[in-house]
Amino acid sequence: FCPGGKLAVRDGDRVVGPLNRLAAQAQQAGARVVASRDWHPPDHVSFAERGGSWPLHCVRETDGAEFHQKLELPEQTLVVSKATSADTDAYSAFDGTGLADKLRSWGIKRVFVGGLALDYCVKATVLDALAEGFDVHLVQAATRPVDVRDGDGRRAVQEMLRAGAVVEEG
Ligand code: ZN
């Protein structure tokens, strides 16, 4: 999703600095860090060659599925892989991953969300986190939209606000 990738988001790499700051703050505060990633099989249903909406991207165990090389994740980061089977897609980090139960088992009540892309995976993750009863903060500096249609990112933020998310600059 970063520049140079198959499904690059404009200025996608600009989220790395804010995410690193957020992760460092979390670590200092004794909070947990979770990093989600698309981890698709090569014949994933979301790919255009199978009639899906997106070009080939984030194929598991390839460079394209790696986190950005400048992303600094604490050692104990929980990595959540999503949309790992050929016939189902998942935008949300909570979709099919068991993440909500995991967070509850850690006693977590509040989550801060950033990443790529704002109008798809970040939005879906924020809405699911709210539906699961978490206090959800979207960190705007740490995300960027695909903006397939102009204004998609802006509308996504409105939708998250209406659903009860707190939006902070970051
Ligand atoms: Zn994907």
Short mmCIF file of C-alpha atoms and ligand atoms in Angstrom, two decimals:
data_model
loop_
_atom_site.label_atom_id
_atom_site.label_comp_id
_atom_site.label_asym_id
_atom_site.label_seq_id
_atom_site.Cartn_x
_atom_site.Cartn_y
_atom_site.Cartn_z
CA PHE A 1 0.00 0.00 0.00
CA CYS A 2 3.07 2.25 0.10
CA PRO A 3 4.63 4.03 -2.88
CA GLY A 4 6.47 1.44 -4.97
CA GLY A 5 3.90 -1.22 -4.10
CA LYS A 6 1.25 -2.79 -6.31
CA LEU A 7 -1.64 -0.98 -4.63
CA ALA A 8 0.08 2.22 -3.59
CA VAL A 9 -1.78 4.85 -1.60
CA ARG A 10 -0.67 8.41 -2.34
CA ASP A 11 1.74 9.54 0.41
CA GLY A 12 1.18 6.14 2.03
CA ASP A 13 4.69 6.14 3.46
CA ARG A 14 3.91 9.37 5.34
CA VAL A 15 2.07 7.29 7.95
CA VAL A 16 5.26 5.55 9.06
CA GLY A 17 6.63 8.40 11.24
CA PRO A 18 3.33 8.99 13.09
CA LEU A 19 2.86 5.23 13.56
CA ASN A 20 6.38 4.92 14.98
CA ARG A 21 5.65 7.74 17.44
CA LEU A 22 2.38 6.10 18.43
CA ALA A 23 4.05 2.71 18.95
CA ALA A 24 6.84 4.31 21.02
CA GLN A 25 4.29 6.14 23.18
CA ALA A 26 2.34 2.91 23.63
CA GLN A 27 5.44 1.05 24.69
CA GLN A 28 6.39 3.76 27.19
CA ALA A 29 2.88 3.66 28.64
CA GLY A 30 2.94 -0.13 28.97
CA ALA A 31 0.23 -0.50 26.28
CA ARG A 32 0.11 -3.24 23.68
CA VAL A 33 0.85 -2.76 19.99
CA VAL A 34 -0.98 -4.77 17.34
CA ALA A 35 0.07 -4.68 13.69
CA SER A 36 -2.35 -6.06 11.12
CA ARG A 37 -1.47 -6.97 7.57
CA ASP A 38 -3.11 -8.34 4.45
CA TRP A 39 -1.66 -11.80 3.96
CA HIS A 40 -3.25 -13.09 0.79
CA PRO A 41 -2.73 -16.36 -1.07
CA PRO A 42 -1.65 -15.76 -4.70
CA ASP A 43 -5.15 -16.59 -5.99
CA HIS A 44 -7.03 -14.34 -3.57
CA VAL A 45 -10.64 -13.44 -4.38
CA SER A 46 -9.98 -9.67 -4.08
CA PHE A 47 -7.58 -9.71 -7.05
CA ALA A 48 -8.77 -8.47 -10.45
CA GLU A 49 -7.76 -11.72 -12.12
CA ARG A 50 -10.40 -13.44 -10.00
CA GLY A 51 -12.98 -10.72 -10.60
CA GLY A 52 -12.13 -8.73 -7.47
CA SER A 53 -11.73 -4.97 -7.07
CA TRP A 54 -7.99 -4.74 -6.57
CA PRO A 55 -4.72 -5.46 -8.37
CA LEU A 56 -2.55 -8.24 -6.98
CA HIS A 57 -1.26 -7.05 -3.58
CA CYS A 58 0.13 -8.28 -0.27
CA VAL A 59 0.75 -11.86 -1.37
CA ARG A 60 1.84 -13.80 1.71
CA GLU A 61 5.55 -14.45 2.15
CA THR A 62 6.52 -11.94 -0.54
CA ASP A 63 8.13 -8.48 -0.23
CA GLY A 64 4.77 -6.92 -1.04
CA ALA A 65 3.26 -8.23 2.18
CA GLU A 66 6.08 -6.96 4.41
CA PHE A 67 5.61 -4.02 6.73
CA HIS A 68 7.35 -0.84 5.55
CA GLN A 69 11.07 -1.21 6.30
CA LYS A 70 11.08 1.97 8.38
CA LEU A 71 8.17 0.88 10.57
CA GLU A 72 9.50 0.35 14.10
CA LEU A 73 7.42 -2.16 16.00
CA PRO A 74 8.14 -3.11 19.61
CA GLU A 75 9.39 -6.66 20.11
CA GLN A 76 6.15 -7.87 21.73
CA THR A 77 3.95 -6.55 18.91
CA LEU A 78 1.09 -8.89 18.06
CA VAL A 79 1.01 -9.37 14.29
CA VAL A 80 -2.48 -10.11 12.96
CA SER A 81 -2.74 -11.55 9.45
CA LYS A 82 -6.06 -11.15 7.67
CA ALA A 83 -7.75 -12.38 4.49
CA THR A 84 -5.47 -15.40 4.55
CA SER A 85 -7.71 -17.82 2.63
CA ALA A 86 -8.36 -17.66 -1.10
CA ASP A 87 -12.12 -17.18 -1.07
CA THR A 88 -12.75 -14.59 1.64
CA ASP A 89 -11.66 -10.98 1.89
CA ALA A 90 -11.32 -9.02 5.11
CA TYR A 91 -10.78 -5.28 5.45
CA SER A 92 -11.08 -5.15 9.22
CA ALA A 93 -8.31 -6.33 11.56
CA PHE A 94 -11.12 -7.87 13.63
CA ASP A 95 -12.57 -9.91 10.78
CA GLY A 96 -11.86 -13.58 11.33
CA THR A 97 -8.78 -12.92 13.46
CA GLY A 98 -10.03 -13.32 17.05
CA LEU A 99 -8.59 -9.89 17.81
CA ALA A 100 -11.52 -8.59 19.89
CA ASP A 101 -11.32 -11.52 22.33
CA LYS A 102 -7.55 -11.15 22.48
CA LEU A 103 -7.81 -7.46 23.39
CA ARG A 104 -10.47 -8.22 26.01
CA SER A 105 -8.28 -10.94 27.49
CA TRP A 106 -5.62 -8.26 27.97
CA GLY A 107 -8.14 -5.98 29.69
CA ILE A 108 -7.94 -3.41 26.90
CA LYS A 109 -10.71 -0.81 26.73
CA ARG A 110 -9.31 1.83 24.38
CA VAL A 111 -7.65 1.49 20.99
CA PHE A 112 -5.82 3.97 18.77
CA VAL A 113 -5.97 3.17 15.06
CA GLY A 114 -3.87 4.27 12.10
CA GLY A 115 -2.50 2.70 8.94
CA LEU A 116 -3.55 2.14 5.34
CA ALA A 117 -5.91 2.74 3.94
CA LEU A 118 -8.24 5.13 5.71
CA ASP A 119 -11.34 4.55 3.56
CA TYR A 120 -11.10 0.73 3.55
CA CYS A 121 -9.20 -1.27 6.15
CA VAL A 122 -8.84 1.51 8.72
CA LYS A 123 -12.53 2.43 8.49
CA ALA A 124 -13.62 -1.20 8.76
CA THR A 125 -11.30 -1.76 11.72
CA VAL A 126 -12.56 1.35 13.54
CA LEU A 127 -16.22 0.45 12.96
CA ASP A 128 -15.68 -3.13 14.15
CA ALA A 129 -13.77 -1.94 17.22
CA LEU A 130 -16.69 0.35 18.10
CA ALA A 131 -19.18 -2.48 17.55
CA GLU A 132 -17.08 -4.64 19.88
CA GLY A 133 -17.46 -1.99 22.57
CA PHE A 134 -14.00 -0.43 22.57
CA ASP A 135 -13.31 3.27 22.99
CA VAL A 136 -11.82 4.05 19.58
CA HIS A 137 -9.50 6.88 18.57
CA LEU A 138 -8.59 7.42 14.93
CA VAL A 139 -5.16 9.04 14.58
CA GLN A 140 -5.47 11.11 11.41
CA ALA A 141 -1.78 11.86 10.90
CA ALA A 142 -1.15 8.11 10.86
CA THR A 143 -3.48 7.26 7.97
CA ARG A 144 -4.12 8.13 4.29
CA PRO A 145 -7.06 7.35 2.00
CA VAL A 146 -7.09 5.54 -1.34
CA ASP A 147 -9.72 8.07 -2.51
CA VAL A 148 -10.95 5.96 -5.44
CA ARG A 149 -13.64 8.64 -5.63
CA ASP A 150 -12.70 12.13 -4.55
CA GLY A 151 -13.72 12.67 -0.92
CA ASP A 152 -13.87 8.99 0.08
CA GLY A 153 -11.40 9.61 2.88
CA ARG A 154 -13.36 12.59 4.18
CA ARG A 155 -16.61 10.61 4.08
CA ALA A 156 -14.96 7.70 5.88
CA VAL A 157 -13.96 10.01 8.73
CA GLN A 158 -17.53 11.34 8.96
CA GLU A 159 -18.84 7.79 9.12
CA MET A 160 -16.41 6.89 11.90
CA LEU A 161 -17.37 10.03 13.86
CA ARG A 162 -21.08 9.22 13.52
CA ALA A 163 -20.40 5.70 14.78
CA GLY A 164 -18.75 7.13 17.90
CA ALA A 165 -15.04 7.28 17.15
CA VAL A 166 -12.86 10.06 18.52
CA VAL A 167 -10.78 11.65 15.76
CA GLU A 168 -7.46 13.17 16.74
CA GLU A 169 -4.85 14.92 14.65
CA GLY A 170 -2.10 12.67 15.92
ZN ZN B 1 -6.11 -7.05 0.43
#
